[in-house]
Short mmCIF file of C-alpha atoms in Angstrom, two decimals:
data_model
loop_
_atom_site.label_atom_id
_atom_site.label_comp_id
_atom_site.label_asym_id
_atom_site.label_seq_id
_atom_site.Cartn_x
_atom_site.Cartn_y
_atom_site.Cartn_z
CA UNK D 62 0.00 0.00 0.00
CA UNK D 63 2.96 2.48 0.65
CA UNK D 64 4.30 1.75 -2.46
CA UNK D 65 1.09 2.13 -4.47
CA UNK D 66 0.45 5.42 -2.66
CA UNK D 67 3.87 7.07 -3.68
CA UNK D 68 3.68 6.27 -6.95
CA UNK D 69 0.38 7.31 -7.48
CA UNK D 70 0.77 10.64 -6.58
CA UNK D 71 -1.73 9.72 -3.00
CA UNK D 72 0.80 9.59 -0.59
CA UNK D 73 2.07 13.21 -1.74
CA UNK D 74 -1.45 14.82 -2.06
CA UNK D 75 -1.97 13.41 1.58
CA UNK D 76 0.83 14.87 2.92
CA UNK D 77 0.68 18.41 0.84
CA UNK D 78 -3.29 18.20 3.02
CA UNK D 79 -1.97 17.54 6.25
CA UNK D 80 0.65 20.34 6.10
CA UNK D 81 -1.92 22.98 4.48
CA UNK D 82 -4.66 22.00 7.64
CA UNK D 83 -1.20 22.78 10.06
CA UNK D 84 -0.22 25.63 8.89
CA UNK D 85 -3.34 26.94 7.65
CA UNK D 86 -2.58 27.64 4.00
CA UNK D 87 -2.74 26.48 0.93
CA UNK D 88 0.24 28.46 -0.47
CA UNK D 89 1.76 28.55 3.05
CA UNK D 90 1.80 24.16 2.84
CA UNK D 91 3.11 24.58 -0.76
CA UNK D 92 6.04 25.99 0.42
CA UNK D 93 6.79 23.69 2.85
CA UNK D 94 6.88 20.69 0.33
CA UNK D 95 9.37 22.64 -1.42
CA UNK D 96 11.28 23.37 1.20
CA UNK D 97 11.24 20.05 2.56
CA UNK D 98 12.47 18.65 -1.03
CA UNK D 99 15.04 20.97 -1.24
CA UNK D 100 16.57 19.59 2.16
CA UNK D 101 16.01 16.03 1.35
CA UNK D 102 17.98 16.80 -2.30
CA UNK D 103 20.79 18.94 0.10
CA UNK D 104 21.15 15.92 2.18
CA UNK D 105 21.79 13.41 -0.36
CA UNK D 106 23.84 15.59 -2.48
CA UNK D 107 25.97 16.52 1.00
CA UNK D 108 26.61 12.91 2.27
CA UNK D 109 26.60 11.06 -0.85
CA UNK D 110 27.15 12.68 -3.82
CA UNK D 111 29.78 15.32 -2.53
CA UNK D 112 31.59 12.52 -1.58
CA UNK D 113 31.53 10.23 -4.55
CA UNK D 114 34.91 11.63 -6.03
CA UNK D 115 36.58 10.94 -2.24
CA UNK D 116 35.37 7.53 -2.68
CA UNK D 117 36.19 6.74 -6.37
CA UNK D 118 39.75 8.55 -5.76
CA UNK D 119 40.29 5.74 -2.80
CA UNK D 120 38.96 3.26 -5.30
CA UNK D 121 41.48 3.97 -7.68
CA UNK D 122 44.64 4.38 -5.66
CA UNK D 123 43.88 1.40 -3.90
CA UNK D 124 43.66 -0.50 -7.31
CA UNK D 125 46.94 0.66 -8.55
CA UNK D 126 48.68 -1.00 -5.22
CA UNK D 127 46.64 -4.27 -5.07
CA UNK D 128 45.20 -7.20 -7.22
CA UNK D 129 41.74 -6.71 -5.19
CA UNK D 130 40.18 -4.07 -4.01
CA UNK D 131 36.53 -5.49 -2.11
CA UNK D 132 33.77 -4.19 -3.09
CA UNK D 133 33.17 -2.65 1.04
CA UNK D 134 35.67 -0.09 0.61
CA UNK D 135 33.21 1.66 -0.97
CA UNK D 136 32.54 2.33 2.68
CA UNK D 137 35.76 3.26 4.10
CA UNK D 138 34.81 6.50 5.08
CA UNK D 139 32.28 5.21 7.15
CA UNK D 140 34.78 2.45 8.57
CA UNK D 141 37.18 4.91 9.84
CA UNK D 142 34.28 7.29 10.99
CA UNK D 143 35.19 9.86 9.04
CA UNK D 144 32.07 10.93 6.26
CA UNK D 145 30.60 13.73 8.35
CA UNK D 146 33.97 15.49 8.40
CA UNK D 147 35.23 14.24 4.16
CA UNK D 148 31.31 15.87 3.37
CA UNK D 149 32.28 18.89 5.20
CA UNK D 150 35.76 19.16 3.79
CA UNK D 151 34.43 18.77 0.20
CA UNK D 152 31.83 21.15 1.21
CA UNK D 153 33.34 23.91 1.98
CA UNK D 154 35.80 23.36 -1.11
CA UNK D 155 32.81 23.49 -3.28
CA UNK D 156 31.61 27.19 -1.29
CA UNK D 157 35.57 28.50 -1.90
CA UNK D 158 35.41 27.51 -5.74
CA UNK D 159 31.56 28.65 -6.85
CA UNK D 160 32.66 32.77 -4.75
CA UNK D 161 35.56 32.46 -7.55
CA UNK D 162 33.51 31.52 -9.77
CA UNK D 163 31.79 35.02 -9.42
CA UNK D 164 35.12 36.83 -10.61
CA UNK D 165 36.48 36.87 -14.44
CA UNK D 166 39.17 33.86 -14.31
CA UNK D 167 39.50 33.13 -10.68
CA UNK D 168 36.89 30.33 -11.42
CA UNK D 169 39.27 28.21 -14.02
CA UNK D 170 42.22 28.89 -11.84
CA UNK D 171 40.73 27.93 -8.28
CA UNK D 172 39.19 24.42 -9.96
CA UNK D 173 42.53 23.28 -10.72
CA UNK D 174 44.01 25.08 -7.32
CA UNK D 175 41.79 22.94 -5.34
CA UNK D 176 41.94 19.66 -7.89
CA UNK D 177 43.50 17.37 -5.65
CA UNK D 178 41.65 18.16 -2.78
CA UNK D 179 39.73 14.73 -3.32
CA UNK D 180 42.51 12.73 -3.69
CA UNK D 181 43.84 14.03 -0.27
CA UNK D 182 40.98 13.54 1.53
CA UNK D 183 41.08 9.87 -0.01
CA UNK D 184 44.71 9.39 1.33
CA UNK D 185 44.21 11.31 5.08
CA UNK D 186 40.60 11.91 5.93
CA UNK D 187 41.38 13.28 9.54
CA UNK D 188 42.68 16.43 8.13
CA UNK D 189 40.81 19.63 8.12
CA UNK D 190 39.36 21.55 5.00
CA UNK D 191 41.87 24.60 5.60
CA UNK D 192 44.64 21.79 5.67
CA UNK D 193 43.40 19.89 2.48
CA UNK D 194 42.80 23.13 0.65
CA UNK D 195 45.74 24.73 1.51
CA UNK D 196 47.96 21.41 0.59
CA UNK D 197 46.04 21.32 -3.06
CA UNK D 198 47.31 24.59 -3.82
CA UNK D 199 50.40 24.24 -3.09
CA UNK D 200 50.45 21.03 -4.83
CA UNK D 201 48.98 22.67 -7.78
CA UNK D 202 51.84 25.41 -7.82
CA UNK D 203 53.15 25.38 -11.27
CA UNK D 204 51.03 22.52 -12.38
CA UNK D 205 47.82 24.15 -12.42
CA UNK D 206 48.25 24.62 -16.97
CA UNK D 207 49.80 21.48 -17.29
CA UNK D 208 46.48 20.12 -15.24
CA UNK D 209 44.44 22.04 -17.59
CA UNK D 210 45.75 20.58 -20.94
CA UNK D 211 45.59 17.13 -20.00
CA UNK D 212 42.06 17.68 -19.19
CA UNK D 213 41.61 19.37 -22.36
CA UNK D 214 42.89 15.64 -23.82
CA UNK D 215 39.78 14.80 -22.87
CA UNK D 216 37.73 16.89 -25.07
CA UNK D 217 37.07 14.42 -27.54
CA UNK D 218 35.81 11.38 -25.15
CA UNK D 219 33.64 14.25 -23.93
CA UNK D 220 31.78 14.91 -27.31
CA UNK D 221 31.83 10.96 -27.79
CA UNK D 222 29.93 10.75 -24.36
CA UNK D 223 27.06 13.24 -25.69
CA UNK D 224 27.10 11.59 -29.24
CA UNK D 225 26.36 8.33 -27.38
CA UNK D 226 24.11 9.81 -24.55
CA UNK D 227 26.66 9.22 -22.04
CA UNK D 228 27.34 5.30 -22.57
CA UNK D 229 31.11 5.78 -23.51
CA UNK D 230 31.49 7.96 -20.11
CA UNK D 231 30.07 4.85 -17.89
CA UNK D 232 31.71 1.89 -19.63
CA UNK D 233 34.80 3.33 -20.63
CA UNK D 234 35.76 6.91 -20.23
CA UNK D 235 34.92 7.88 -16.49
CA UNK D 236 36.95 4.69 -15.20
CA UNK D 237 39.52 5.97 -17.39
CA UNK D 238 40.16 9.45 -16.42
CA UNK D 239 39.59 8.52 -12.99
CA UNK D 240 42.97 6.21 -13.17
CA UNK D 241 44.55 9.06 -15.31
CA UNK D 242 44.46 11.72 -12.85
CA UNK D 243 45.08 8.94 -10.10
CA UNK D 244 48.28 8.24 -11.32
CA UNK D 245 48.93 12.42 -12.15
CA UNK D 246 48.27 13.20 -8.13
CA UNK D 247 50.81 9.79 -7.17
CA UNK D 248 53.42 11.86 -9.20
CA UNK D 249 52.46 15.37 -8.09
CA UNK D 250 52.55 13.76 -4.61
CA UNK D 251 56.24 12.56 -5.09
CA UNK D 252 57.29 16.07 -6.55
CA UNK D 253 55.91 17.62 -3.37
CA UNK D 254 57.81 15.01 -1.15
CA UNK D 255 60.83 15.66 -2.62
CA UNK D 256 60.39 19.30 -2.48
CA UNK D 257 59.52 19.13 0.91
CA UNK D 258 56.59 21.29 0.33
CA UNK D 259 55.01 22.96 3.29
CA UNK D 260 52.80 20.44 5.64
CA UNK D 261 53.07 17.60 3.25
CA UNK D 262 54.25 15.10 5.99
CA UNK D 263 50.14 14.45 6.42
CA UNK D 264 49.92 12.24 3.18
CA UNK D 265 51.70 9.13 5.43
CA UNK D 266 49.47 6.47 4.00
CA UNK D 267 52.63 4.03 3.33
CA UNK D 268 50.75 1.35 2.68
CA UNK D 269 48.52 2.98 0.12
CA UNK D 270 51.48 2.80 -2.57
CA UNK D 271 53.14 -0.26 -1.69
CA UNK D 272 52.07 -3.39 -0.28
CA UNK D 273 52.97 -4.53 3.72
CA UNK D 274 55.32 -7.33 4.33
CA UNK D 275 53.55 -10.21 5.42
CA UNK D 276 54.28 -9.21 9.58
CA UNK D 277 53.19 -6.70 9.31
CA UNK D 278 49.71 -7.89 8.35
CA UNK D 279 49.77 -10.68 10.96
CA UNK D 280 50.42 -7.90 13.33
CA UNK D 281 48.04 -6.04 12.51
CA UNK D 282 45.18 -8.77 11.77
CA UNK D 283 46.53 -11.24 14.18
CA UNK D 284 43.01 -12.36 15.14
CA UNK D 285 42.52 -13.28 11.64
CA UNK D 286 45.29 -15.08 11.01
CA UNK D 287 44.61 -16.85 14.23
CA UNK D 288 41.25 -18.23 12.58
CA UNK D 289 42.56 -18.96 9.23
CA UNK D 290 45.27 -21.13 10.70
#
C-alpha cells in the first residue's frame, strides 16, 4: 500500500493536506513541500554525492597498489568514521570555488588550485578543509596549466559521451580518467615530497602505494590469522 500510494501521486497529495490544515494555507503548505524537497535533495547531495569523487579517488589508488580491491571499501569512510567530516571538507571546497567563480578567471584557476583536494581527503581523511585546501594549492603550484591541458585531452571522449548519450562515459571513459588523474596526483605527490613542500608530511598512508610485508599484516590482523590457521 505504501508503495502504491507514492507512486500514485496519493501519498504526496496526503501529505501536501496535512501540512496545508497545520499551517493553515494552501500556499503557506506549498512551500513547505518545497522546502522540505530541497533539504532532502541537500542531504543526499551533501553525504553522498559530494563525496563520490573521495570515494572513487580511494577506489582507484587502492587499485593501482593491489590485485583486489573489495567491493566494502566503498565504505571506508564510514569504517574509519570519518564521512561527516570528508562531506564537510568537500563542502566547503565546493563554497571557496563557486565565490571564484563570481570573478572573471579566478573560477578556471581555483578548480585546478583545489583539484586534488579529493585525492587528499582519499589518502588522510582526519585532516581539516583549511589543511586539504591549503595542501592542493600548493600542490597545484606550477602545475595548475599542465592540469588544464591534459584535461583538455579529454575533449574528444567528452563529445563521444554526448554523441552516445553518455554510454562511452560509464563503460569506458569515467573509469579511465579517474585512473589518469590517479596516477597524475601519485606523481604530483612525489614532486611535493621531494620538495619538501610545506605540511606535506600528512599524506603518510605508506601502505597505500606499496604493499605490507607479510608481519606486518599478521600484526596487525593477528586475530585473523589466528582463525585462518
Amino acid at each position: 500500500p505504501l508503495i502504491n500510494g507514492l507512486t500514485s501521486g496519493t501519498f504526496e497529495r496526503r501529505l501536501a493536506a496535512a501540512i496545508n490544515s497545520f499551517v493553515g494555507s494552501q500556499t503557506a503548505g506549498e512551500w513547505c513541500m518545497v522546502l522540505a524537497g530541497l533539504a532532502v535533495v541537500f542531504v543526499f547531495w551533501f553525504f553522498v554525492q559530494n563525496l563520490f569523487c573521495v570515494v572513487s579517488a580511494r577506489i582507484f589508488l587502492e587499485g593501482r597498489t593491489y590485485e583486489k580491491v573489495p567491493f566494502q571499501r566503498f565504505l571506508f569512510l564510514l569504517r574509519v568514521k570519518r564521512w561527516c567530516r570528508a562531506a564537510w571538507i568537500l563542502f566547503v571546497e565546493w563554497i571557496l570555488r563557486f565565490l571564484w567563480t563570481l570573478t572573471v578567471v579566478g573560477g578556471v584557476i581555483k578548480h585546478y588550485s583545489y583539484f586534488l583536494v579529493p585525492y587528499i581527503v582519499a589518502e588522510n581523511p582526519d585532516i581539516t578543509a583549511r589543511e586539504a585546501i591549503t595542501l592542493s594549492r600548493r600542490m597545484m603550484d606550477g602545475h595548475k596549466w599542465e592540469c588544464f591541458v591534459l584535461d583538455l585531452s579529454f575533449i574528444g571522449w567528452y563529445v563521444l559521451g554526448i554523441v552516445t548519450f553518455g554510454l562511452t562515459d560509464v563503460l569506458f571513459v569515467t573509469p579511465y580518467r579517474n585512473a589518469v588523474f590517479c596516477e597524475y596526483y601519485v606523481r604530483l605527490r612525489e614532486l611535493a615530497v621531494e620538495a619538501q613542500v610545506e605540511n606535506v608530511q600528512i599524506l603518510h598512508d605508506r601502505y597505500l602505494y606499496e604493499q605490507p610485508e607479510d608481519a606486518v599484516l599478521r600484526r596487525a590482523y593477528a586475530d585473523v590469522f589466528a582463525v585462518l590457521e
